[in-house]
PDB file of N, CA and C in Angstrom:
ATOM      1  N   MET A   1      44.810 -24.951 -49.495  1.00  0.00           N
ATOM      2  CA  MET A   1      43.785 -24.170 -48.821  1.00  0.00           C
ATOM      3  C   MET A   1      42.972 -23.413 -49.866  1.00  0.00           C
ATOM      4  N   ASN A   2      41.662 -23.413 -49.705  1.00  0.00           N
ATOM      5  CA  ASN A   2      40.763 -22.755 -50.648  1.00  0.00           C
ATOM      6  C   ASN A   2      40.369 -21.393 -50.087  1.00  0.00           C
ATOM      7  N   SER A   3      40.884 -20.325 -50.678  1.00  0.00           N
ATOM      8  CA  SER A   3      40.563 -18.994 -50.155  1.00  0.00           C
ATOM      9  C   SER A   3      39.353 -18.423 -50.882  1.00  0.00           C
ATOM     10  N   LEU A   4      38.584 -17.667 -50.139  1.00  0.00           N
ATOM     11  CA  LEU A   4      37.392 -17.038 -50.702  1.00  0.00           C
ATOM     12  C   LEU A   4      37.768 -15.720 -51.362  1.00  0.00           C
ATOM     13  N   PRO A   5      37.030 -15.306 -52.368  1.00  0.00           N
ATOM     14  CA  PRO A   5      37.369 -14.073 -53.076  1.00  0.00           C
ATOM     15  C   PRO A   5      37.105 -12.828 -52.247  1.00  0.00           C
ATOM     16  N   LYS A   6      37.823 -11.767 -52.590  1.00  0.00           N
ATOM     17  CA  LYS A   6      37.586 -10.469 -51.967  1.00  0.00           C
ATOM     18  C   LYS A   6      36.508  -9.766 -52.786  1.00  0.00           C
ATOM     19  N   VAL A   7      35.556  -9.162 -52.095  1.00  0.00           N
ATOM     20  CA  VAL A   7      34.479  -8.469 -52.803  1.00  0.00           C
ATOM     21  C   VAL A   7      34.730  -6.965 -52.785  1.00  0.00           C
ATOM     22  N   ALA A   8      34.245  -6.294 -53.805  1.00  0.00           N
ATOM     23  CA  ALA A   8      34.438  -4.854 -53.927  1.00  0.00           C
ATOM     24  C   ALA A   8      33.468  -4.101 -53.031  1.00  0.00           C
ATOM     25  N   GLU A   9      33.925  -2.986 -52.507  1.00  0.00           N
ATOM     26  CA  GLU A   9      33.077  -2.134 -51.671  1.00  0.00           C
ATOM     27  C   GLU A   9      31.863  -1.679 -52.462  1.00  0.00           C
ATOM     28  N   GLY A  10      30.713  -1.662 -51.803  1.00  0.00           N
ATOM     29  CA  GLY A  10      29.488  -1.193 -52.422  1.00  0.00           C
ATOM     30  C   GLY A  10      28.705  -2.267 -53.170  1.00  0.00           C
ATOM     31  N   VAL A  11      29.209  -3.484 -53.163  1.00  0.00           N
ATOM     32  CA  VAL A  11      28.513  -4.583 -53.823  1.00  0.00           C
ATOM     33  C   VAL A  11      27.324  -5.009 -52.963  1.00  0.00           C
ATOM     34  N   SER A  12      26.223  -5.356 -53.604  1.00  0.00           N
ATOM     35  CA  SER A  12      25.075  -5.909 -52.891  1.00  0.00           C
ATOM     36  C   SER A  12      24.867  -7.353 -53.339  1.00  0.00           C
ATOM     37  N   PHE A  13      24.597  -8.215 -52.374  1.00  0.00           N
ATOM     38  CA  PHE A  13      24.281  -9.611 -52.654  1.00  0.00           C
ATOM     39  C   PHE A  13      22.797  -9.800 -52.426  1.00  0.00           C
ATOM     40  N   LEU A  14      22.138 -10.439 -53.359  1.00  0.00           N
ATOM     41  CA  LEU A  14      20.694 -10.604 -53.316  1.00  0.00           C
ATOM     42  C   LEU A  14      20.356 -12.067 -53.057  1.00  0.00           C
ATOM     43  N   ILE A  15      19.517 -12.310 -52.043  1.00  0.00           N
ATOM     44  CA  ILE A  15      19.051 -13.656 -51.726  1.00  0.00           C
ATOM     45  C   ILE A  15      17.529 -13.640 -51.816  1.00  0.00           C
ATOM     46  N   LEU A  16      16.976 -14.498 -52.659  1.00  0.00           N
ATOM     47  CA  LEU A  16      15.535 -14.628 -52.762  1.00  0.00           C
ATOM     48  C   LEU A  16      15.097 -15.725 -51.792  1.00  0.00           C
ATOM     49  N   HIS A  17      14.253 -15.357 -50.826  1.00  0.00           N
ATOM     50  CA  HIS A  17      13.823 -16.284 -49.770  1.00  0.00           C
ATOM     51  C   HIS A  17      12.380 -16.704 -50.013  1.00  0.00           C
ATOM     52  N   TYR A  18      12.154 -18.043 -49.934  1.00  0.00           N
ATOM     53  CA  TYR A  18      10.781 -18.527 -50.002  1.00  0.00           C
ATOM     54  C   TYR A  18      10.604 -19.690 -49.026  1.00  0.00           C
ATOM     55  N   GLY A  19      10.675 -19.375 -47.751  1.00  0.00           N
ATOM     56  CA  GLY A  19      10.325 -20.336 -46.713  1.00  0.00           C
ATOM     57  C   GLY A  19      11.412 -21.283 -46.258  1.00  0.00           C
ATOM     58  N   ASP A  20      12.539 -21.358 -46.944  1.00  0.00           N
ATOM     59  CA  ASP A  20      13.609 -22.270 -46.525  1.00  0.00           C
ATOM     60  C   ASP A  20      14.624 -21.489 -45.693  1.00  0.00           C
ATOM     61  N   TYR A  21      14.340 -21.394 -44.398  1.00  0.00           N
ATOM     62  CA  TYR A  21      15.173 -20.603 -43.491  1.00  0.00           C
ATOM     63  C   TYR A  21      16.593 -21.149 -43.408  1.00  0.00           C
ATOM     64  N   ARG A  22      16.717 -22.467 -43.439  1.00  0.00           N
ATOM     65  CA  ARG A  22      18.043 -23.091 -43.341  1.00  0.00           C
ATOM     66  C   ARG A  22      18.905 -22.680 -44.534  1.00  0.00           C
ATOM     67  N   LEU A  23      18.340 -22.712 -45.714  1.00  0.00           N
ATOM     68  CA  LEU A  23      19.090 -22.353 -46.916  1.00  0.00           C
ATOM     69  C   LEU A  23      19.461 -20.869 -46.915  1.00  0.00           C
ATOM     70  N   THR A  24      18.525 -20.032 -46.493  1.00  0.00           N
ATOM     71  CA  THR A  24      18.809 -18.589 -46.408  1.00  0.00           C
ATOM     72  C   THR A  24      19.928 -18.328 -45.405  1.00  0.00           C
ATOM     73  N   GLU A  25      19.862 -18.978 -44.263  1.00  0.00           N
ATOM     74  CA  GLU A  25      20.913 -18.803 -43.256  1.00  0.00           C
ATOM     75  C   GLU A  25      22.267 -19.302 -43.764  1.00  0.00           C
ATOM     76  N   MET A  26      22.267 -20.426 -44.477  1.00  0.00           N
ATOM     77  CA  MET A  26      23.524 -20.945 -45.040  1.00  0.00           C
ATOM     78  C   MET A  26      24.125 -19.954 -46.036  1.00  0.00           C
ATOM     79  N   ALA A  27      23.283 -19.331 -46.852  1.00  0.00           N
ATOM     80  CA  ALA A  27      23.770 -18.358 -47.833  1.00  0.00           C
ATOM     81  C   ALA A  27      24.394 -17.155 -47.134  1.00  0.00           C
ATOM     82  N   VAL A  28      23.739 -16.654 -46.083  1.00  0.00           N
ATOM     83  CA  VAL A  28      24.276 -15.510 -45.350  1.00  0.00           C
ATOM     84  C   VAL A  28      25.581 -15.891 -44.650  1.00  0.00           C
ATOM     85  N   ARG A  29      25.636 -17.075 -44.076  1.00  0.00           N
ATOM     86  CA  ARG A  29      26.881 -17.520 -43.414  1.00  0.00           C
ATOM     87  C   ARG A  29      28.030 -17.622 -44.402  1.00  0.00           C
ATOM     88  N   TYR A  30      27.764 -18.119 -45.594  1.00  0.00           N
ATOM     89  CA  TYR A  30      28.801 -18.195 -46.611  1.00  0.00           C
ATOM     90  C   TYR A  30      29.290 -16.798 -46.973  1.00  0.00           C
ATOM     91  N   LEU A  31      28.356 -15.891 -47.225  1.00  0.00           N
ATOM     92  CA  LEU A  31      28.736 -14.524 -47.582  1.00  0.00           C
ATOM     93  C   LEU A  31      29.529 -13.863 -46.460  1.00  0.00           C
ATOM     94  N   ALA A  32      29.192 -14.174 -45.208  1.00  0.00           N
ATOM     95  CA  ALA A  32      29.875 -13.577 -44.059  1.00  0.00           C
ATOM     96  C   ALA A  32      31.362 -13.919 -44.041  1.00  0.00           C
ATOM     97  N   GLU A  33      31.741 -14.991 -44.710  1.00  0.00           N
ATOM     98  CA  GLU A  33      33.143 -15.410 -44.742  1.00  0.00           C
ATOM     99  C   GLU A  33      33.964 -14.693 -45.814  1.00  0.00           C
ATOM    100  N   LEU A  34      33.307 -13.978 -46.694  1.00  0.00           N
ATOM    101  CA  LEU A  34      34.024 -13.300 -47.773  1.00  0.00           C
ATOM    102  C   LEU A  34      34.824 -12.116 -47.237  1.00  0.00           C
ATOM    103  N   ASP A  35      36.013 -11.959 -47.743  1.00  0.00           N
ATOM    104  CA  ASP A  35      36.866 -10.832 -47.371  1.00  0.00           C
ATOM    105  C   ASP A  35      36.260  -9.547 -47.938  1.00  0.00           C
ATOM    106  N   GLY A  36      35.995  -8.583 -47.083  1.00  0.00           N
ATOM    107  CA  GLY A  36      35.437  -7.306 -47.510  1.00  0.00           C
ATOM    108  C   GLY A  36      33.925  -7.229 -47.399  1.00  0.00           C
ATOM    109  N   ILE A  37      33.278  -8.274 -46.924  1.00  0.00           N
ATOM    110  CA  ILE A  37      31.808  -8.294 -46.867  1.00  0.00           C
ATOM    111  C   ILE A  37      31.259  -7.199 -45.962  1.00  0.00           C
ATOM    112  N   GLU A  38      32.026  -6.744 -45.010  1.00  0.00           N
ATOM    113  CA  GLU A  38      31.537  -5.711 -44.093  1.00  0.00           C
ATOM    114  C   GLU A  38      31.262  -4.385 -44.804  1.00  0.00           C
ATOM    115  N   LYS A  39      31.741  -4.236 -46.030  1.00  0.00           N
ATOM    116  CA  LYS A  39      31.505  -3.017 -46.806  1.00  0.00           C
ATOM    117  C   LYS A  39      30.394  -3.219 -47.842  1.00  0.00           C
ATOM    118  N   CYS A  40      29.679  -4.328 -47.741  1.00  0.00           N
ATOM    119  CA  CYS A  40      28.657  -4.688 -48.712  1.00  0.00           C
ATOM    120  C   CYS A  40      27.295  -4.812 -48.040  1.00  0.00           C
ATOM    121  N   ASN A  41      26.272  -4.912 -48.852  1.00  0.00           N
ATOM    122  CA  ASN A  41      24.913  -5.158 -48.366  1.00  0.00           C
ATOM    123  C   ASN A  41      24.475  -6.551 -48.771  1.00  0.00           C
ATOM    124  N   ILE A  42      23.736  -7.188 -47.885  1.00  0.00           N
ATOM    125  CA  ILE A  42      23.067  -8.441 -48.209  1.00  0.00           C
ATOM    126  C   ILE A  42      21.581  -8.115 -48.196  1.00  0.00           C
ATOM    127  N   VAL A  43      20.940  -8.267 -49.341  1.00  0.00           N
ATOM    128  CA  VAL A  43      19.523  -7.954 -49.475  1.00  0.00           C
ATOM    129  C   VAL A  43      18.762  -9.266 -49.603  1.00  0.00           C
ATOM    130  N   ILE A  44      17.853  -9.508 -48.657  1.00  0.00           N
ATOM    131  CA  ILE A  44      17.017 -10.704 -48.677  1.00  0.00           C
ATOM    132  C   ILE A  44      15.614 -10.277 -49.077  1.00  0.00           C
ATOM    133  N   VAL A  45      15.094 -10.879 -50.132  1.00  0.00           N
ATOM    134  CA  VAL A  45      13.731 -10.607 -50.563  1.00  0.00           C
ATOM    135  C   VAL A  45      12.862 -11.782 -50.113  1.00  0.00           C
ATOM    136  N   ASP A  46      11.937 -11.501 -49.196  1.00  0.00           N
ATOM    137  CA  ASP A  46      10.974 -12.510 -48.758  1.00  0.00           C
ATOM    138  C   ASP A  46       9.876 -12.563 -49.815  1.00  0.00           C
ATOM    139  N   ASN A  47       9.853 -13.636 -50.577  1.00  0.00           N
ATOM    140  CA  ASN A  47       8.985 -13.746 -51.742  1.00  0.00           C
ATOM    141  C   ASN A  47       7.621 -14.335 -51.379  1.00  0.00           C
ATOM    142  N   GLY A  48       6.859 -13.577 -50.587  1.00  0.00           N
ATOM    143  CA  GLY A  48       5.486 -13.938 -50.317  1.00  0.00           C
ATOM    144  C   GLY A  48       5.250 -14.878 -49.159  1.00  0.00           C
ATOM    145  N   THR A  49       6.241 -15.124 -48.320  1.00  0.00           N
ATOM    146  CA  THR A  49       6.010 -16.013 -47.179  1.00  0.00           C
ATOM    147  C   THR A  49       5.598 -15.236 -45.932  1.00  0.00           C
ATOM    148  N   ASN A  50       5.628 -13.907 -46.032  1.00  0.00           N
ATOM    149  CA  ASN A  50       5.261 -13.039 -44.901  1.00  0.00           C
ATOM    150  C   ASN A  50       6.003 -13.417 -43.627  1.00  0.00           C
ATOM    151  N   SER A  51       7.301 -13.633 -43.765  1.00  0.00           N
ATOM    152  CA  SER A  51       8.122 -14.053 -42.634  1.00  0.00           C
ATOM    153  C   SER A  51       9.226 -13.054 -42.318  1.00  0.00           C
ATOM    154  N   VAL A  52       8.986 -11.787 -42.627  1.00  0.00           N
ATOM    155  CA  VAL A  52      10.000 -10.764 -42.384  1.00  0.00           C
ATOM    156  C   VAL A  52      10.414 -10.735 -40.917  1.00  0.00           C
ATOM    157  N   ALA A  53       9.450 -10.828 -39.999  1.00  0.00           N
ATOM    158  CA  ALA A  53       9.768 -10.779 -38.568  1.00  0.00           C
ATOM    159  C   ALA A  53      10.693 -11.929 -38.180  1.00  0.00           C
ATOM    160  N   LYS A  54      10.441 -13.116 -38.708  1.00  0.00           N
ATOM    161  CA  LYS A  54      11.302 -14.259 -38.392  1.00  0.00           C
ATOM    162  C   LYS A  54      12.699 -14.065 -38.972  1.00  0.00           C
ATOM    163  N   LEU A  55      12.778 -13.555 -40.186  1.00  0.00           N
ATOM    164  CA  LEU A  55      14.087 -13.292 -40.795  1.00  0.00           C
ATOM    165  C   LEU A  55      14.839 -12.225 -40.014  1.00  0.00           C
ATOM    166  N   GLU A  56      14.143 -11.156 -39.635  1.00  0.00           N
ATOM    167  CA  GLU A  56      14.795 -10.101 -38.845  1.00  0.00           C
ATOM    168  C   GLU A  56      15.318 -10.665 -37.530  1.00  0.00           C
ATOM    169  N   ASN A  57      14.562 -11.546 -36.920  1.00  0.00           N
ATOM    170  CA  ASN A  57      14.986 -12.172 -35.671  1.00  0.00           C
ATOM    171  C   ASN A  57      16.218 -13.056 -35.884  1.00  0.00           C
ATOM    172  N   MET A  58      16.249 -13.778 -36.995  1.00  0.00           N
ATOM    173  CA  MET A  58      17.383 -14.656 -37.297  1.00  0.00           C
ATOM    174  C   MET A  58      18.696 -13.883 -37.399  1.00  0.00           C
ATOM    175  N   PHE A  59      18.631 -12.676 -37.955  1.00  0.00           N
ATOM    176  CA  PHE A  59      19.848 -11.933 -38.260  1.00  0.00           C
ATOM    177  C   PHE A  59      20.027 -10.684 -37.400  1.00  0.00           C
ATOM    178  N   ARG A  60      19.258 -10.548 -36.334  1.00  0.00           N
ATOM    179  CA  ARG A  60      19.295  -9.326 -35.523  1.00  0.00           C
ATOM    180  C   ARG A  60      20.651  -9.070 -34.868  1.00  0.00           C
ATOM    181  N   ASP A  61      21.410 -10.111 -34.583  1.00  0.00           N
ATOM    182  CA  ASP A  61      22.710  -9.939 -33.933  1.00  0.00           C
ATOM    183  C   ASP A  61      23.868  -9.854 -34.930  1.00  0.00           C
ATOM    184  N   SER A  62      23.556  -9.881 -36.205  1.00  0.00           N
ATOM    185  CA  SER A  62      24.591  -9.854 -37.225  1.00  0.00           C
ATOM    186  C   SER A  62      25.235  -8.470 -37.292  1.00  0.00           C
ATOM    187  N   ILE A  63      26.534  -8.460 -37.505  1.00  0.00           N
ATOM    188  CA  ILE A  63      27.240  -7.189 -37.692  1.00  0.00           C
ATOM    189  C   ILE A  63      27.226  -6.771 -39.164  1.00  0.00           C
ATOM    190  N   LEU A  64      26.670  -7.630 -40.010  1.00  0.00           N
ATOM    191  CA  LEU A  64      26.600  -7.345 -41.442  1.00  0.00           C
ATOM    192  C   LEU A  64      25.434  -6.425 -41.753  1.00  0.00           C
ATOM    193  N   SER A  65      25.515  -5.773 -42.889  1.00  0.00           N
ATOM    194  CA  SER A  65      24.413  -4.940 -43.357  1.00  0.00           C
ATOM    195  C   SER A  65      23.427  -5.836 -44.096  1.00  0.00           C
ATOM    196  N   ILE A  66      22.374  -6.264 -43.387  1.00  0.00           N
ATOM    197  CA  ILE A  66      21.360  -7.139 -43.969  1.00  0.00           C
ATOM    198  C   ILE A  66      20.056  -6.369 -44.061  1.00  0.00           C
ATOM    199  N   ILE A  67      19.542  -6.282 -45.264  1.00  0.00           N
ATOM    200  CA  ILE A  67      18.298  -5.570 -45.545  1.00  0.00           C
ATOM    201  C   ILE A  67      17.271  -6.610 -45.967  1.00  0.00           C
ATOM    202  N   ILE A  68      16.100  -6.584 -45.338  1.00  0.00           N
ATOM    203  CA  ILE A  68      15.062  -7.565 -45.653  1.00  0.00           C
ATOM    204  C   ILE A  68      13.874  -6.837 -46.279  1.00  0.00           C
ATOM    205  N   LEU A  69      13.538  -7.246 -47.482  1.00  0.00           N
ATOM    206  CA  LEU A  69      12.416  -6.677 -48.208  1.00  0.00           C
ATOM    207  C   LEU A  69      11.269  -7.683 -48.231  1.00  0.00           C
ATOM    208  N   ASN A  70      10.046  -7.197 -48.257  1.00  0.00           N
ATOM    209  CA  ASN A  70       8.887  -8.073 -48.211  1.00  0.00           C
ATOM    210  C   ASN A  70       8.039  -7.912 -49.461  1.00  0.00           C
ATOM    211  N   LEU A  71       7.718  -9.041 -50.088  1.00  0.00           N
ATOM    212  CA  LEU A  71       6.711  -9.074 -51.143  1.00  0.00           C
ATOM    213  C   LEU A  71       5.478  -9.732 -50.538  1.00  0.00           C
ATOM    214  N   GLU A  72       4.335  -9.097 -50.652  1.00  0.00           N
ATOM    215  CA  GLU A  72       3.106  -9.586 -50.019  1.00  0.00           C
ATOM    216  C   GLU A  72       2.675 -10.948 -50.560  1.00  0.00           C
ATOM    217  N   LYS A  73       2.966 -11.216 -51.843  1.00  0.00           N
ATOM    218  CA  LYS A  73       2.633 -12.519 -52.404  1.00  0.00           C
ATOM    219  C   LYS A  73       3.812 -13.011 -53.231  1.00  0.00           C
ATOM    220  N   ASN A  74       3.839 -14.309 -53.480  1.00  0.00           N
ATOM    221  CA  ASN A  74       4.911 -14.903 -54.264  1.00  0.00           C
ATOM    222  C   ASN A  74       4.837 -14.378 -55.689  1.00  0.00           C
ATOM    223  N   MET A  75       5.902 -13.710 -56.103  1.00  0.00           N
ATOM    224  CA  MET A  75       5.944 -13.126 -57.444  1.00  0.00           C
ATOM    225  C   MET A  75       6.731 -13.998 -58.424  1.00  0.00           C
ATOM    226  N   GLY A  76       7.180 -15.150 -57.967  1.00  0.00           N
ATOM    227  CA  GLY A  76       7.991 -16.011 -58.815  1.00  0.00           C
ATOM    228  C   GLY A  76       9.463 -15.614 -58.754  1.00  0.00           C
ATOM    229  N   PHE A  77      10.287 -16.460 -59.323  1.00  0.00           N
ATOM    230  CA  PHE A  77      11.733 -16.265 -59.254  1.00  0.00           C
ATOM    231  C   PHE A  77      12.183 -14.968 -59.940  1.00  0.00           C
ATOM    232  N   SER A  78      11.765 -14.770 -61.158  1.00  0.00           N
ATOM    233  CA  SER A  78      12.235 -13.610 -61.926  1.00  0.00           C
ATOM    234  C   SER A  78      11.769 -12.293 -61.319  1.00  0.00           C
ATOM    235  N   LYS A  79      10.477 -12.169 -61.040  1.00  0.00           N
ATOM    236  CA  LYS A  79       9.958 -10.912 -60.491  1.00  0.00           C
ATOM    237  C   LYS A  79      10.506 -10.654 -59.090  1.00  0.00           C
ATOM    238  N   GLY A  80      10.678 -11.703 -58.288  1.00  0.00           N
ATOM    239  CA  GLY A  80      11.258 -11.532 -56.955  1.00  0.00           C
ATOM    240  C   GLY A  80      12.683 -11.007 -57.017  1.00  0.00           C
ATOM    241  N   ASN A  81      13.474 -11.582 -57.917  1.00  0.00           N
ATOM    242  CA  ASN A  81      14.852 -11.109 -58.097  1.00  0.00           C
ATOM    243  C   ASN A  81      14.893  -9.711 -58.678  1.00  0.00           C
ATOM    244  N   ASN A  82      14.019  -9.424 -59.636  1.00  0.00           N
ATOM    245  CA  ASN A  82      13.982  -8.080 -60.212  1.00  0.00           C
ATOM    246  C   ASN A  82      13.607  -7.032 -59.170  1.00  0.00           C
ATOM    247  N   TYR A  83      12.703  -7.366 -58.272  1.00  0.00           N
ATOM    248  CA  TYR A  83      12.322  -6.453 -57.186  1.00  0.00           C
ATOM    249  C   TYR A  83      13.551  -6.125 -56.328  1.00  0.00           C
ATOM    250  N   GLY A  84      14.297  -7.150 -55.949  1.00  0.00           N
ATOM    251  CA  GLY A  84      15.510  -6.934 -55.163  1.00  0.00           C
ATOM    252  C   GLY A  84      16.569  -6.168 -55.932  1.00  0.00           C
ATOM    253  N   TRP A  85      16.723  -6.492 -57.216  1.00  0.00           N
ATOM    254  CA  TRP A  85      17.711  -5.796 -58.044  1.00  0.00           C
ATOM    255  C   TRP A  85      17.383  -4.310 -58.141  1.00  0.00           C
ATOM    256  N   ARG A  86      16.093  -3.990 -58.353  1.00  0.00           N
ATOM    257  CA  ARG A  86      15.706  -2.569 -58.430  1.00  0.00           C
ATOM    258  C   ARG A  86      16.026  -1.850 -57.130  1.00  0.00           C
ATOM    259  N   TYR A  87      15.781  -2.495 -56.002  1.00  0.00           N
ATOM    260  CA  TYR A  87      16.113  -1.891 -54.719  1.00  0.00           C
ATOM    261  C   TYR A  87      17.611  -1.605 -54.656  1.00  0.00           C
ATOM    262  N   CYS A  88      18.422  -2.593 -55.017  1.00  0.00           N
ATOM    263  CA  CYS A  88      19.882  -2.403 -54.968  1.00  0.00           C
ATOM    264  C   CYS A  88      20.337  -1.306 -55.919  1.00  0.00           C
ATOM    265  N   ARG A  89      19.761  -1.257 -57.095  1.00  0.00           N
ATOM    266  CA  ARG A  89      20.126  -0.252 -58.091  1.00  0.00           C
ATOM    267  C   ARG A  89      19.771   1.160 -57.617  1.00  0.00           C
ATOM    268  N   ASP A  90      18.612   1.311 -56.987  1.00  0.00           N
ATOM    269  CA  ASP A  90      18.099   2.628 -56.641  1.00  0.00           C
ATOM    270  C   ASP A  90      18.520   3.145 -55.274  1.00  0.00           C
ATOM    271  N   LYS A  91      19.103   2.301 -54.459  1.00  0.00           N
ATOM    272  CA  LYS A  91      19.438   2.733 -53.092  1.00  0.00           C
ATOM    273  C   LYS A  91      20.585   3.705 -53.057  1.00  0.00           C
TER     274      LYS A  91
END
């Protein structure tokens, strides 16, 4: 049996989203299986697709702490991740 790792309290997981809803949902579902995830944040950065409302709708029934951030335009992989990282660092 392959067991998933236990995550430390206060950890934030960052997902950079750019229009692939299926992939974003798969990532959140995987994280939801981790032991201790209920004490963590999942931060999704919408990298210029202006789909925050759709993402919020996708995860509205989740018991997890999911935070969705919006970038008005695509900032690329590095800047999108850095934006999310700064949010996690400063929160």
